[in-house]
PDB file of C-alpha atoms in Angstrom:
ATOM      1  CA  UNK A   1     -17.269 123.021-253.454  1.00  0.00           C
ATOM      2  CA  UNK A   2     -17.341 120.030-255.798  1.00  0.00           C
ATOM      3  CA  UNK A   3     -20.523 118.934-257.533  1.00  0.00           C
ATOM      4  CA  UNK A   4     -20.601 115.602-259.373  1.00  0.00           C
ATOM      5  CA  UNK A   5     -22.542 115.570-262.651  1.00  0.00           C
ATOM      6  CA  UNK A   6     -23.031 113.342-265.646  1.00  0.00           C
ATOM      7  CA  UNK A   7     -23.385 114.856-269.089  1.00  0.00           C
ATOM      8  CA  UNK A   8     -24.376 113.419-272.441  1.00  0.00           C
ATOM      9  CA  UNK A   9     -21.663 114.565-274.830  1.00  0.00           C
ATOM     10  CA  UNK A  10     -20.589 113.960-278.406  1.00  0.00           C
ATOM     11  CA  UNK A  11     -17.240 112.183-278.759  1.00  0.00           C
ATOM     12  CA  UNK A  12     -14.875 113.492-281.407  1.00  0.00           C
ATOM     13  CA  UNK A  13     -14.080 110.145-283.006  1.00  0.00           C
ATOM     14  CA  UNK A  14     -17.150 107.909-283.101  1.00  0.00           C
ATOM     15  CA  UNK A  15     -19.874 110.523-283.584  1.00  0.00           C
ATOM     16  CA  UNK A  16     -22.112 108.644-281.128  1.00  0.00           C
ATOM     17  CA  UNK A  17     -23.294 110.254-277.870  1.00  0.00           C
ATOM     18  CA  UNK A  18     -22.009 108.787-274.623  1.00  0.00           C
ATOM     19  CA  UNK A  19     -22.338 109.472-270.912  1.00  0.00           C
ATOM     20  CA  UNK A  20     -19.355 111.336-269.526  1.00  0.00           C
ATOM     21  CA  UNK A  21     -18.912 111.757-265.777  1.00  0.00           C
ATOM     22  CA  UNK A  22     -17.310 114.900-264.483  1.00  0.00           C
ATOM     23  CA  UNK A  23     -17.536 117.421-261.711  1.00  0.00           C
ATOM     24  CA  UNK A  24     -17.935 121.173-261.484  1.00  0.00           C
ATOM     25  CA  UNK A  25     -15.212 123.073-259.687  1.00  0.00           C
ATOM     26  CA  UNK A  26     -15.388 126.877-259.449  1.00  0.00           C
ATOM     27  CA  UNK A  27     -18.117 126.884-262.105  1.00  0.00           C
ATOM     28  CA  UNK A  28     -16.003 124.924-264.593  1.00  0.00           C
ATOM     29  CA  UNK A  29     -16.708 121.377-265.796  1.00  0.00           C
ATOM     30  CA  UNK A  30     -13.757 119.054-265.122  1.00  0.00           C
ATOM     31  CA  UNK A  31     -13.712 115.735-267.005  1.00  0.00           C
ATOM     32  CA  UNK A  32     -11.060 113.137-267.691  1.00  0.00           C
ATOM     33  CA  UNK A  33      -9.741 112.850-271.255  1.00  0.00           C
ATOM     34  CA  UNK A  34     -11.202 109.983-273.356  1.00  0.00           C
ATOM     35  CA  UNK A  35      -7.742 108.366-273.580  1.00  0.00           C
ATOM     36  CA  UNK A  36      -7.567 108.053-269.793  1.00  0.00           C
ATOM     37  CA  UNK A  37     -11.130 106.687-269.579  1.00  0.00           C
ATOM     38  CA  UNK A  38     -10.458 104.048-272.237  1.00  0.00           C
ATOM     39  CA  UNK A  39      -7.110 103.056-270.748  1.00  0.00           C
ATOM     40  CA  UNK A  40      -8.647 102.712-267.272  1.00  0.00           C
ATOM     41  CA  UNK A  41     -11.492 100.564-268.641  1.00  0.00           C
ATOM     42  CA  UNK A  42      -9.024  98.316-270.494  1.00  0.00           C
ATOM     43  CA  UNK A  43      -6.908  97.982-267.349  1.00  0.00           C
ATOM     44  CA  UNK A  44      -9.971  97.001-265.308  1.00  0.00           C
ATOM     45  CA  UNK A  45     -11.045  94.433-267.905  1.00  0.00           C
ATOM     46  CA  UNK A  46      -7.520  93.015-268.053  1.00  0.00           C
ATOM     47  CA  UNK A  47      -7.350  92.737-264.282  1.00  0.00           C
ATOM     48  CA  UNK A  48     -10.749  91.064-264.145  1.00  0.00           C
ATOM     49  CA  UNK A  49      -9.875  88.363-266.660  1.00  0.00           C
ATOM     50  CA  UNK A  50      -6.412  87.802-265.164  1.00  0.00           C
ATOM     51  CA  UNK A  51      -7.162  87.810-261.458  1.00  0.00           C
ATOM     52  CA  UNK A  52     -10.783  86.628-261.476  1.00  0.00           C
ATOM     53  CA  UNK A  53     -11.043  84.114-264.339  1.00  0.00           C
ATOM     54  CA  UNK A  54     -13.707  82.190-262.407  1.00  0.00           C
ATOM     55  CA  UNK A  55     -16.040  85.167-262.979  1.00  0.00           C
ATOM     56  CA  UNK A  56     -14.801  86.354-266.383  1.00  0.00           C
ATOM     57  CA  UNK A  57     -14.610  82.952-268.131  1.00  0.00           C
ATOM     58  CA  UNK A  58     -18.234  81.892-267.584  1.00  0.00           C
ATOM     59  CA  UNK A  59     -19.444  85.373-268.551  1.00  0.00           C
ATOM     60  CA  UNK A  60     -17.518  85.346-271.841  1.00  0.00           C
ATOM     61  CA  UNK A  61     -18.339  81.731-272.695  1.00  0.00           C
ATOM     62  CA  UNK A  62     -21.971  81.523-271.579  1.00  0.00           C
ATOM     63  CA  UNK A  63     -23.397  85.049-271.888  1.00  0.00           C
ATOM     64  CA  UNK A  64     -26.906  84.867-273.323  1.00  0.00           C
ATOM     65  CA  UNK A  65     -27.900  88.448-272.445  1.00  0.00           C
ATOM     66  CA  UNK A  66     -25.874  90.106-275.198  1.00  0.00           C
ATOM     67  CA  UNK A  67     -23.874  92.148-272.689  1.00  0.00           C
ATOM     68  CA  UNK A  68     -20.676  90.543-273.961  1.00  0.00           C
ATOM     69  CA  UNK A  69     -21.227  92.452-277.219  1.00  0.00           C
ATOM     70  CA  UNK A  70     -20.651  95.680-275.308  1.00  0.00           C
ATOM     71  CA  UNK A  71     -17.187  94.473-274.320  1.00  0.00           C
ATOM     72  CA  UNK A  72     -16.450  93.224-277.847  1.00  0.00           C
ATOM     73  CA  UNK A  73     -17.412  96.577-279.354  1.00  0.00           C
ATOM     74  CA  UNK A  74     -15.364  98.444-276.772  1.00  0.00           C
ATOM     75  CA  UNK A  75     -12.283  96.324-277.518  1.00  0.00           C
ATOM     76  CA  UNK A  76     -12.809  96.774-281.268  1.00  0.00           C
ATOM     77  CA  UNK A  77     -13.083 100.550-280.911  1.00  0.00           C
ATOM     78  CA  UNK A  78     -10.184 100.798-278.472  1.00  0.00           C
ATOM     79  CA  UNK A  79      -7.793  99.091-280.882  1.00  0.00           C
ATOM     80  CA  UNK A  80      -8.436 101.839-283.416  1.00  0.00           C
ATOM     81  CA  UNK A  81      -9.293 104.911-281.348  1.00  0.00           C
ATOM     82  CA  UNK A  82      -6.479 104.835-278.765  1.00  0.00           C
ATOM     83  CA  UNK A  83      -3.681 104.962-281.389  1.00  0.00           C
ATOM     84  CA  UNK A  84      -5.672 107.714-283.134  1.00  0.00           C
ATOM     85  CA  UNK A  85      -5.842 109.793-279.936  1.00  0.00           C
ATOM     86  CA  UNK A  86      -2.133 109.284-279.210  1.00  0.00           C
ATOM     87  CA  UNK A  87      -1.128 110.249-282.768  1.00  0.00           C
ATOM     88  CA  UNK A  88      -3.243 113.381-282.571  1.00  0.00           C
ATOM     89  CA  UNK A  89      -1.670 114.325-279.227  1.00  0.00           C
ATOM     90  CA  UNK A  90       1.850 113.725-280.571  1.00  0.00           C
ATOM     91  CA  UNK A  91       1.210 115.645-283.793  1.00  0.00           C
ATOM     92  CA  UNK A  92      -0.962 118.315-282.152  1.00  0.00           C
ATOM     93  CA  UNK A  93      -3.617 117.572-284.755  1.00  0.00           C
ATOM     94  CA  UNK A  94      -7.206 116.339-284.935  1.00  0.00           C
ATOM     95  CA  UNK A  95      -7.143 113.833-287.790  1.00  0.00           C
ATOM     96  CA  UNK A  96      -9.541 110.896-287.785  1.00  0.00           C
ATOM     97  CA  UNK A  97      -7.770 107.799-289.104  1.00  0.00           C
ATOM     98  CA  UNK A  98     -10.715 105.414-288.923  1.00  0.00           C
ATOM     99  CA  UNK A  99     -12.171 104.154-292.168  1.00  0.00           C
ATOM    100  CA  UNK A 100     -15.686 103.582-290.875  1.00  0.00           C
ATOM    101  CA  UNK A 101     -17.515 105.180-287.982  1.00  0.00           C
ATOM    102  CA  UNK A 102     -19.079 102.995-285.321  1.00  0.00           C
ATOM    103  CA  UNK A 103     -22.694 102.244-286.098  1.00  0.00           C
ATOM    104  CA  UNK A 104     -25.427 100.729-284.023  1.00  0.00           C
ATOM    105  CA  UNK A 105     -26.098  98.090-286.683  1.00  0.00           C
ATOM    106  CA  UNK A 106     -24.937  94.683-285.557  1.00  0.00           C
ATOM    107  CA  UNK A 107     -22.290  93.039-287.697  1.00  0.00           C
ATOM    108  CA  UNK A 108     -21.610  90.170-285.309  1.00  0.00           C
ATOM    109  CA  UNK A 109     -23.786  87.095-285.675  1.00  0.00           C
ATOM    110  CA  UNK A 110     -23.797  84.463-282.989  1.00  0.00           C
ATOM    111  CA  UNK A 111     -24.390  81.007-284.352  1.00  0.00           C
ATOM    112  CA  UNK A 112     -25.934  78.172-282.378  1.00  0.00           C
ATOM    113  CA  UNK A 113     -24.862  74.539-282.390  1.00  0.00           C
ATOM    114  CA  UNK A 114     -27.612  73.437-284.780  1.00  0.00           C
ATOM    115  CA  UNK A 115     -26.698  76.201-287.242  1.00  0.00           C
ATOM    116  CA  UNK A 116     -23.056  75.128-287.164  1.00  0.00           C
ATOM    117  CA  UNK A 117     -24.088  71.525-287.855  1.00  0.00           C
ATOM    118  CA  UNK A 118     -26.176  72.691-290.827  1.00  0.00           C
ATOM    119  CA  UNK A 119     -23.240  74.689-292.204  1.00  0.00           C
ATOM    120  CA  UNK A 120     -20.927  71.685-291.861  1.00  0.00           C
ATOM    121  CA  UNK A 121     -23.447  69.409-293.594  1.00  0.00           C
ATOM    122  CA  UNK A 122     -23.789  71.892-296.469  1.00  0.00           C
ATOM    123  CA  UNK A 123     -20.016  72.083-296.872  1.00  0.00           C
ATOM    124  CA  UNK A 124     -19.684  68.298-296.787  1.00  0.00           C
ATOM    125  CA  UNK A 125     -22.473  67.966-299.350  1.00  0.00           C
ATOM    126  CA  UNK A 126     -20.817  70.559-301.620  1.00  0.00           C
ATOM    127  CA  UNK A 127     -17.443  68.794-301.332  1.00  0.00           C
ATOM    128  CA  UNK A 128     -19.093  65.434-302.170  1.00  0.00           C
ATOM    129  CA  UNK A 129     -20.780  66.965-305.235  1.00  0.00           C
ATOM    130  CA  UNK A 130     -17.442  68.368-306.455  1.00  0.00           C
ATOM    131  CA  UNK A 131     -15.846  64.966-306.040  1.00  0.00           C
ATOM    132  CA  UNK A 132     -18.660  63.293-308.001  1.00  0.00           C
ATOM    133  CA  UNK A 133     -18.401  65.819-310.838  1.00  0.00           C
ATOM    134  CA  UNK A 134     -14.659  65.213-311.178  1.00  0.00           C
ATOM    135  CA  UNK A 135     -15.191  61.462-311.759  1.00  0.00           C
TER     136      UNK A 135
END
């Protein structure tokens, strides 16, 4: 008899807890490897943006909820973690090649149109000042 369960587990690479779906068969927890989960998620995202751009494009360009950050973080982590997992499988090792662990602190800043205009005006003003000082 199969019983579906979700468990909060600690991943080996990021150090952050995540929800892992699995099922119990004969009293043993069966889960998919993280490499398979990440590859499947990347495949789904790739299919969505390729075959349904009318849904993906507006979400990526106009998202005001912050949910797009989840996808950006996942893509950032995948670029580093997937090669790490594959190297460990090939070398039969458990070496972490990342230089910095994922943290909850935001490093991405979204800038609005008025902020961009202010930055451009500051740069133009600084360039004008440099030109005046050279004369």
